[in-house]
Amino acid sequence: DTGVSQNPRHKITKRGQNVTFRCDPISEHNRLYWYRQTLGQGPEFLTYFQNEAQLEKSRLLSDRFSAERPKGSFSTLEIQRTEQGDSAMYLCASEVGVGLGYTFGSGTRLTVV
Amino acid sequence: QQPVQSPQAVILREGEDAVINCSSSKALYSVHWYRQKHGEAPVFLMILLKGGEQKGHDKISASFNEKKQQSSLYLTASQLSYSGTYFCGTADNNNDMRFGAGTRLTVKP
């Protein structure tokens, strides 16, 4: 494994369009997290998975956001009807176990125009 | 609740020391420290668990005072490579982790 992989690296979309991001965690990492980061701020928690189960979802996530992790492997984050306020870096992180530190991917930078 | 970091920014000369503080309003199980360079992903530095401990590697160390719900990151004899934004992440016993807004560290020659 070479780390956590995220695709695409950059996404420019028009307001109102749907976008989907993919995260491939380190294979033996059971926990997978999604965060959103805007310029000059720390990562904001969105949701996390323990294997295929989505265990927590932030109140930041409106009903336009959905995340999946089929079979406990890769994960996708979908944003429907994008708004300009969704523009941010979306970071995925995985963790082999509780309290062992996150490995972050390079992120997907979303720009909504 | 998001932890509070201080200072927001610090500028050092090579070889100088710095302390970055992180405090939380809720009981903590663990504190993580990460460094993020511009345009890159955050990189894990270390984790401190409940029980009050101090950790370190090389010239970067940290302490965790669970009673005060505070952690501090110590950078000694700073190097140019230490430049970046440092984030603390605090987690309760549900592993619900929140990150601070970050401390921007600039090390100048």
PDB file of C-alpha atoms in Angstrom:
ATOM      1  CA  ASP A   1       0.000   0.000   0.000  1.00  0.00           C
ATOM      2  CA  THR A   2       1.222   3.447  -0.845  1.00  0.00           C
ATOM      3  CA  GLY A   3      -1.185   5.273   1.431  1.00  0.00           C
ATOM      4  CA  VAL A   4      -4.662   6.694   1.174  1.00  0.00           C
ATOM      5  CA  SER A   5      -5.650   7.514  -2.385  1.00  0.00           C
ATOM      6  CA  GLN A   6      -8.293  10.067  -3.346  1.00  0.00           C
ATOM      7  CA  ASN A   7      -9.766  10.790  -6.742  1.00  0.00           C
ATOM      8  CA  PRO A   8     -10.129  13.128  -8.421  1.00  0.00           C
ATOM      9  CA  ARG A   9      -7.545  15.573  -7.088  1.00  0.00           C
ATOM     10  CA  HIS A  10      -9.490  18.541  -8.405  1.00  0.00           C
ATOM     11  CA  LYS A  11     -13.101  18.978  -9.433  1.00  0.00           C
ATOM     12  CA  ILE A  12     -14.717  22.075 -10.873  1.00  0.00           C
ATOM     13  CA  THR A  13     -18.467  21.885 -11.199  1.00  0.00           C
ATOM     14  CA  LYS A  14     -21.354  24.185 -11.883  1.00  0.00           C
ATOM     15  CA  ARG A  15     -23.763  25.005  -9.116  1.00  0.00           C
ATOM     16  CA  GLY A  16     -26.584  22.495  -9.001  1.00  0.00           C
ATOM     17  CA  GLN A  17     -24.597  19.589 -10.392  1.00  0.00           C
ATOM     18  CA  ASN A  18     -23.883  16.373  -8.511  1.00  0.00           C
ATOM     19  CA  VAL A  19     -20.331  15.278  -7.732  1.00  0.00           C
ATOM     20  CA  THR A  20     -18.842  12.068  -6.362  1.00  0.00           C
ATOM     21  CA  PHE A  21     -15.441  11.587  -4.784  1.00  0.00           C
ATOM     22  CA  ARG A  22     -13.654   8.338  -4.135  1.00  0.00           C
ATOM     23  CA  CYS A  23     -11.301   7.305  -1.345  1.00  0.00           C
ATOM     24  CA  ASP A  24      -9.214   4.135  -1.265  1.00  0.00           C
ATOM     25  CA  PRO A  25      -7.864   3.636   2.259  1.00  0.00           C
ATOM     26  CA  ILE A  26      -4.888   1.580   3.327  1.00  0.00           C
ATOM     27  CA  SER A  27      -6.142  -1.966   2.993  1.00  0.00           C
ATOM     28  CA  GLU A  28      -5.816  -3.126   6.603  1.00  0.00           C
ATOM     29  CA  HIS A  29      -7.351   0.068   8.001  1.00  0.00           C
ATOM     30  CA  ASN A  30     -10.840  -0.603   9.332  1.00  0.00           C
ATOM     31  CA  ARG A  31     -11.821   2.961  10.067  1.00  0.00           C
ATOM     32  CA  LEU A  32     -12.349   5.549   7.355  1.00  0.00           C
ATOM     33  CA  TYR A  33     -13.138   9.216   7.898  1.00  0.00           C
ATOM     34  CA  TRP A  34     -14.269  12.092   5.715  1.00  0.00           C
ATOM     35  CA  TYR A  35     -13.370  15.654   6.596  1.00  0.00           C
ATOM     36  CA  ARG A  36     -13.859  18.982   4.881  1.00  0.00           C
ATOM     37  CA  GLN A  37     -11.259  21.739   5.081  1.00  0.00           C
ATOM     38  CA  THR A  38     -11.589  25.338   4.009  1.00  0.00           C
ATOM     39  CA  LEU A  39      -8.728  27.778   3.670  1.00  0.00           C
ATOM     40  CA  GLY A  40      -7.118  28.675   6.971  1.00  0.00           C
ATOM     41  CA  GLN A  41      -9.217  26.244   8.984  1.00  0.00           C
ATOM     42  CA  GLY A  42      -8.717  22.839  10.482  1.00  0.00           C
ATOM     43  CA  PRO A  43     -10.425  19.766   9.058  1.00  0.00           C
ATOM     44  CA  GLU A  44     -14.135  19.579   9.917  1.00  0.00           C
ATOM     45  CA  PHE A  45     -15.559  16.142  10.616  1.00  0.00           C
ATOM     46  CA  LEU A  46     -18.195  14.881   8.177  1.00  0.00           C
ATOM     47  CA  THR A  47     -18.646  11.168   8.758  1.00  0.00           C
ATOM     48  CA  TYR A  48     -16.850   7.937   9.538  1.00  0.00           C
ATOM     49  CA  PHE A  49     -17.074   4.207   8.881  1.00  0.00           C
ATOM     50  CA  GLN A  50     -16.027   1.160  10.810  1.00  0.00           C
ATOM     51  CA  ASN A  51     -15.682  -1.344   8.000  1.00  0.00           C
ATOM     52  CA  GLU A  52     -18.906  -0.923   5.981  1.00  0.00           C
ATOM     53  CA  ALA A  53     -20.960   0.568   8.812  1.00  0.00           C
ATOM     54  CA  GLN A  54     -21.427   4.328   8.879  1.00  0.00           C
ATOM     55  CA  LEU A  55     -21.194   5.044  12.589  1.00  0.00           C
ATOM     56  CA  GLU A  56     -21.504   8.788  12.769  1.00  0.00           C
ATOM     57  CA  LYS A  57     -22.595  11.649  10.604  1.00  0.00           C
ATOM     58  CA  SER A  58     -21.949  15.290  11.359  1.00  0.00           C
ATOM     59  CA  ARG A  59     -24.726  17.835  11.562  1.00  0.00           C
ATOM     60  CA  LEU A  60     -22.691  19.711   8.949  1.00  0.00           C
ATOM     61  CA  LEU A  61     -23.875  17.164   6.445  1.00  0.00           C
ATOM     62  CA  SER A  62     -27.137  18.229   4.902  1.00  0.00           C
ATOM     63  CA  ASP A  63     -29.370  15.752   3.141  1.00  0.00           C
ATOM     64  CA  ARG A  64     -27.472  16.651  -0.044  1.00  0.00           C
ATOM     65  CA  PHE A  65     -24.459  14.708   1.239  1.00  0.00           C
ATOM     66  CA  SER A  66     -24.220  10.940   1.307  1.00  0.00           C
ATOM     67  CA  ALA A  67     -21.359   8.571   1.873  1.00  0.00           C
ATOM     68  CA  GLU A  68     -20.973   4.866   1.345  1.00  0.00           C
ATOM     69  CA  ARG A  69     -18.367   2.239   1.978  1.00  0.00           C
ATOM     70  CA  PRO A  70     -19.540  -0.939   0.270  1.00  0.00           C
ATOM     71  CA  LYS A  71     -17.864  -4.097   1.523  1.00  0.00           C
ATOM     72  CA  GLY A  72     -15.708  -2.053   3.861  1.00  0.00           C
ATOM     73  CA  SER A  73     -13.197  -1.201   1.188  1.00  0.00           C
ATOM     74  CA  PHE A  74     -13.205   2.065  -0.767  1.00  0.00           C
ATOM     75  CA  SER A  75     -15.615   4.856   0.090  1.00  0.00           C
ATOM     76  CA  THR A  76     -17.492   7.425  -1.934  1.00  0.00           C
ATOM     77  CA  LEU A  77     -18.792  10.825  -0.897  1.00  0.00           C
ATOM     78  CA  GLU A  78     -21.551  12.292  -3.051  1.00  0.00           C
ATOM     79  CA  ILE A  79     -22.800  15.844  -2.984  1.00  0.00           C
ATOM     80  CA  GLN A  80     -26.054  16.512  -4.780  1.00  0.00           C
ATOM     81  CA  ARG A  81     -27.179  19.902  -6.080  1.00  0.00           C
ATOM     82  CA  THR A  82     -23.852  21.521  -5.240  1.00  0.00           C
ATOM     83  CA  GLU A  83     -23.767  25.043  -3.828  1.00  0.00           C
ATOM     84  CA  GLN A  84     -20.918  27.559  -3.804  1.00  0.00           C
ATOM     85  CA  GLY A  85     -20.551  27.010  -0.073  1.00  0.00           C
ATOM     86  CA  ASP A  86     -19.556  23.416  -0.781  1.00  0.00           C
ATOM     87  CA  SER A  87     -16.271  24.614  -2.280  1.00  0.00           C
ATOM     88  CA  ALA A  88     -13.547  23.154  -0.081  1.00  0.00           C
ATOM     89  CA  MET A  89     -10.910  20.455   0.182  1.00  0.00           C
ATOM     90  CA  TYR A  90     -12.463  17.092   0.997  1.00  0.00           C
ATOM     91  CA  LEU A  91     -10.077  14.893   2.916  1.00  0.00           C
ATOM     92  CA  CYS A  92     -10.292  11.182   3.530  1.00  0.00           C
ATOM     93  CA  ALA A  93      -8.350   9.511   6.321  1.00  0.00           C
ATOM     94  CA  SER A  94      -8.020   5.947   7.485  1.00  0.00           C
ATOM     95  CA  GLU A  95      -6.924   4.420  10.761  1.00  0.00           C
ATOM     96  CA  VAL A  96      -5.918   0.864  11.480  1.00  0.00           C
ATOM     97  CA  GLY A  97      -7.432   1.004  14.945  1.00  0.00           C
ATOM     98  CA  VAL A  98      -8.683   3.380  17.587  1.00  0.00           C
ATOM     99  CA  GLY A  99      -6.045   5.752  18.830  1.00  0.00           C
ATOM    100  CA  LEU A 100      -3.328   4.876  16.356  1.00  0.00           C
ATOM    101  CA  GLY A 101      -3.359   8.048  14.272  1.00  0.00           C
ATOM    102  CA  TYR A 102      -4.909   8.913  10.949  1.00  0.00           C
ATOM    103  CA  THR A 103      -3.310   8.632   7.548  1.00  0.00           C
ATOM    104  CA  PHE A 104      -4.784  11.310   5.315  1.00  0.00           C
ATOM    105  CA  GLY A 105      -5.145  11.253   1.573  1.00  0.00           C
ATOM    106  CA  SER A 106      -4.097  14.227  -0.542  1.00  0.00           C
ATOM    107  CA  GLY A 107      -7.692  15.361  -0.789  1.00  0.00           C
ATOM    108  CA  THR A 108     -10.099  16.376  -3.511  1.00  0.00           C
ATOM    109  CA  ARG A 109     -10.386  20.096  -4.059  1.00  0.00           C
ATOM    110  CA  LEU A 110     -13.920  21.016  -5.090  1.00  0.00           C
ATOM    111  CA  THR A 111     -14.697  24.338  -6.708  1.00  0.00           C
ATOM    112  CA  VAL A 112     -18.345  25.156  -7.359  1.00  0.00           C
ATOM    113  CA  VAL A 113     -18.826  27.955  -9.886  1.00  0.00           C
TER     114      VAL A 113
ATOM    115  CA  GLN B   1     -16.777  21.230  20.230  1.00  0.00           C
ATOM    116  CA  GLN B   2     -13.659  22.308  18.408  1.00  0.00           C
ATOM    117  CA  PRO B   3     -10.481  22.595  20.531  1.00  0.00           C
ATOM    118  CA  VAL B   4      -8.827  25.981  20.794  1.00  0.00           C
ATOM    119  CA  GLN B   5      -5.236  26.370  19.674  1.00  0.00           C
ATOM    120  CA  SER B   6      -2.802  29.119  20.556  1.00  0.00           C
ATOM    121  CA  PRO B   7      -1.000  30.979  19.228  1.00  0.00           C
ATOM    122  CA  GLN B   8      -2.608  31.321  15.807  1.00  0.00           C
ATOM    123  CA  ALA B   9       0.752  31.959  14.211  1.00  0.00           C
ATOM    124  CA  VAL B  10       4.396  32.064  15.211  1.00  0.00           C
ATOM    125  CA  ILE B  11       7.571  33.051  13.388  1.00  0.00           C
ATOM    126  CA  LEU B  12      10.906  31.635  14.476  1.00  0.00           C
ATOM    127  CA  ARG B  13      14.512  31.732  13.448  1.00  0.00           C
ATOM    128  CA  GLU B  14      16.250  28.422  12.880  1.00  0.00           C
ATOM    129  CA  GLY B  15      17.342  26.951  16.178  1.00  0.00           C
ATOM    130  CA  GLU B  16      14.683  28.681  18.272  1.00  0.00           C
ATOM    131  CA  ASP B  17      12.042  26.857  20.298  1.00  0.00           C
ATOM    132  CA  ALA B  18       8.248  27.048  20.143  1.00  0.00           C
ATOM    133  CA  VAL B  19       5.264  25.824  22.138  1.00  0.00           C
ATOM    134  CA  ILE B  20       1.808  25.306  20.672  1.00  0.00           C
ATOM    135  CA  ASN B  21      -1.121  24.849  23.005  1.00  0.00           C
ATOM    136  CA  CYS B  22      -4.413  23.050  22.559  1.00  0.00           C
ATOM    137  CA  SER B  23      -7.315  23.136  24.988  1.00  0.00           C
ATOM    138  CA  SER B  24     -10.732  21.571  25.020  1.00  0.00           C
ATOM    139  CA  SER B  25     -13.942  22.268  26.893  1.00  0.00           C
ATOM    140  CA  LYS B  26     -14.813  18.582  27.198  1.00  0.00           C
ATOM    141  CA  ALA B  27     -13.225  15.518  28.746  1.00  0.00           C
ATOM    142  CA  LEU B  28     -10.653  13.987  26.478  1.00  0.00           C
ATOM    143  CA  TYR B  29      -9.544  10.464  25.749  1.00  0.00           C
ATOM    144  CA  SER B  30      -6.743  11.325  23.364  1.00  0.00           C
ATOM    145  CA  VAL B  31      -4.993  14.154  21.612  1.00  0.00           C
ATOM    146  CA  HIS B  32      -3.494  13.893  18.135  1.00  0.00           C
ATOM    147  CA  TRP B  33      -0.979  16.272  16.587  1.00  0.00           C
ATOM    148  CA  TYR B  34      -0.593  16.744  12.833  1.00  0.00           C
ATOM    149  CA  ARG B  35       1.486  18.989  10.600  1.00  0.00           C
ATOM    150  CA  GLN B  36       0.226  20.199   7.244  1.00  0.00           C
ATOM    151  CA  LYS B  37       2.378  21.888   4.641  1.00  0.00           C
ATOM    152  CA  HIS B  38       0.807  24.148   2.062  1.00  0.00           C
ATOM    153  CA  GLY B  39      -1.119  22.169  -0.539  1.00  0.00           C
ATOM    154  CA  GLU B  40      -0.468  18.845   1.151  1.00  0.00           C
ATOM    155  CA  ALA B  41      -2.414  16.498   3.407  1.00  0.00           C
ATOM    156  CA  PRO B  42      -1.975  16.618   7.184  1.00  0.00           C
ATOM    157  CA  VAL B  43       0.735  14.255   8.414  1.00  0.00           C
ATOM    158  CA  PHE B  44       0.429  12.431  11.721  1.00  0.00           C
ATOM    159  CA  LEU B  45       3.054  13.413  14.305  1.00  0.00           C
ATOM    160  CA  MET B  46       1.974  11.710  17.501  1.00  0.00           C
ATOM    161  CA  ILE B  47      -0.912  10.721  19.712  1.00  0.00           C
ATOM    162  CA  LEU B  48      -1.219  11.047  23.467  1.00  0.00           C
ATOM    163  CA  LEU B  49      -3.703   8.957  25.376  1.00  0.00           C
ATOM    164  CA  LYS B  50      -5.634   9.516  28.569  1.00  0.00           C
ATOM    165  CA  GLY B  51      -3.468   8.908  31.586  1.00  0.00           C
ATOM    166  CA  GLY B  52      -1.363  12.013  31.287  1.00  0.00           C
ATOM    167  CA  GLU B  53       1.757  11.412  29.355  1.00  0.00           C
ATOM    168  CA  GLN B  54       4.526  12.977  27.445  1.00  0.00           C
ATOM    169  CA  LYS B  55       5.868  11.766  24.162  1.00  0.00           C
ATOM    170  CA  GLY B  56       8.525  12.819  21.790  1.00  0.00           C
ATOM    171  CA  HIS B  57      10.658  11.963  18.867  1.00  0.00           C
ATOM    172  CA  ASP B  58      13.647  13.849  17.630  1.00  0.00           C
ATOM    173  CA  LYS B  59      13.168  17.469  18.693  1.00  0.00           C
ATOM    174  CA  ILE B  60       9.357  17.415  18.744  1.00  0.00           C
ATOM    175  CA  SER B  61       7.545  16.364  21.897  1.00  0.00           C
ATOM    176  CA  ALA B  62       4.142  16.817  23.470  1.00  0.00           C
ATOM    177  CA  SER B  63       2.386  16.599  26.800  1.00  0.00           C
ATOM    178  CA  PHE B  64      -1.215  15.885  27.741  1.00  0.00           C
ATOM    179  CA  ASN B  65      -2.828  17.088  30.950  1.00  0.00           C
ATOM    180  CA  GLU B  66      -6.206  15.368  31.049  1.00  0.00           C
ATOM    181  CA  LYS B  67      -7.343  17.186  34.186  1.00  0.00           C
ATOM    182  CA  LYS B  68      -6.885  20.528  32.482  1.00  0.00           C
ATOM    183  CA  GLN B  69      -8.016  19.085  29.159  1.00  0.00           C
ATOM    184  CA  GLN B  70      -4.947  20.581  27.564  1.00  0.00           C
ATOM    185  CA  SER B  71      -2.056  19.474  25.422  1.00  0.00           C
ATOM    186  CA  SER B  72       1.106  21.253  24.372  1.00  0.00           C
ATOM    187  CA  LEU B  73       3.444  20.570  21.463  1.00  0.00           C
ATOM    188  CA  TYR B  74       7.089  21.492  21.967  1.00  0.00           C
ATOM    189  CA  LEU B  75       9.424  22.126  19.061  1.00  0.00           C
ATOM    190  CA  THR B  76      13.039  22.605  20.040  1.00  0.00           C
ATOM    191  CA  ALA B  77      15.960  23.816  17.952  1.00  0.00           C
ATOM    192  CA  SER B  78      13.572  24.388  15.061  1.00  0.00           C
ATOM    193  CA  GLN B  79      14.569  23.550  11.515  1.00  0.00           C
ATOM    194  CA  LEU B  80      13.326  25.027   8.239  1.00  0.00           C
ATOM    195  CA  SER B  81      11.455  21.764   7.622  1.00  0.00           C
ATOM    196  CA  TYR B  82       9.291  22.395  10.684  1.00  0.00           C
ATOM    197  CA  SER B  83       7.412  25.147   8.855  1.00  0.00           C
ATOM    198  CA  GLY B  84       3.753  24.381   8.306  1.00  0.00           C
ATOM    199  CA  THR B  85       0.431  24.490  10.062  1.00  0.00           C
ATOM    200  CA  TYR B  86       0.083  22.370  13.176  1.00  0.00           C
ATOM    201  CA  PHE B  87      -3.306  20.969  14.133  1.00  0.00           C
ATOM    202  CA  CYS B  88      -4.354  19.283  17.310  1.00  0.00           C
ATOM    203  CA  GLY B  89      -7.206  16.827  17.177  1.00  0.00           C
ATOM    204  CA  THR B  90      -9.018  15.960  20.378  1.00  0.00           C
ATOM    205  CA  ALA B  91     -11.124  12.856  20.844  1.00  0.00           C
ATOM    206  CA  ASP B  92     -13.532  11.711  23.529  1.00  0.00           C
ATOM    207  CA  ASN B  93     -13.925   8.045  24.465  1.00  0.00           C
ATOM    208  CA  ASN B  94     -16.194   7.536  21.476  1.00  0.00           C
ATOM    209  CA  ASN B  95     -13.230   8.471  19.291  1.00  0.00           C
ATOM    210  CA  ASP B  96     -15.234  11.467  18.106  1.00  0.00           C
ATOM    211  CA  MET B  97     -12.339  13.663  16.991  1.00  0.00           C
ATOM    212  CA  ARG B  98     -12.403  17.372  16.291  1.00  0.00           C
ATOM    213  CA  PHE B  99      -9.543  19.500  14.988  1.00  0.00           C
ATOM    214  CA  GLY B 100      -8.462  22.934  16.088  1.00  0.00           C
ATOM    215  CA  ALA B 101      -8.125  25.823  13.647  1.00  0.00           C
ATOM    216  CA  GLY B 102      -4.373  25.346  13.466  1.00  0.00           C
ATOM    217  CA  THR B 103      -1.172  27.201  14.338  1.00  0.00           C
ATOM    218  CA  ARG B 104       0.883  28.456  11.428  1.00  0.00           C
ATOM    219  CA  LEU B 105       4.593  28.049  12.149  1.00  0.00           C
ATOM    220  CA  THR B 106       7.179  29.772   9.971  1.00  0.00           C
ATOM    221  CA  VAL B 107      10.855  29.041  10.495  1.00  0.00           C
ATOM    222  CA  LYS B 108      13.220  31.506   8.854  1.00  0.00           C
ATOM    223  CA  PRO B 109      16.958  31.054   8.193  1.00  0.00           C
TER     224      PRO B 109
END
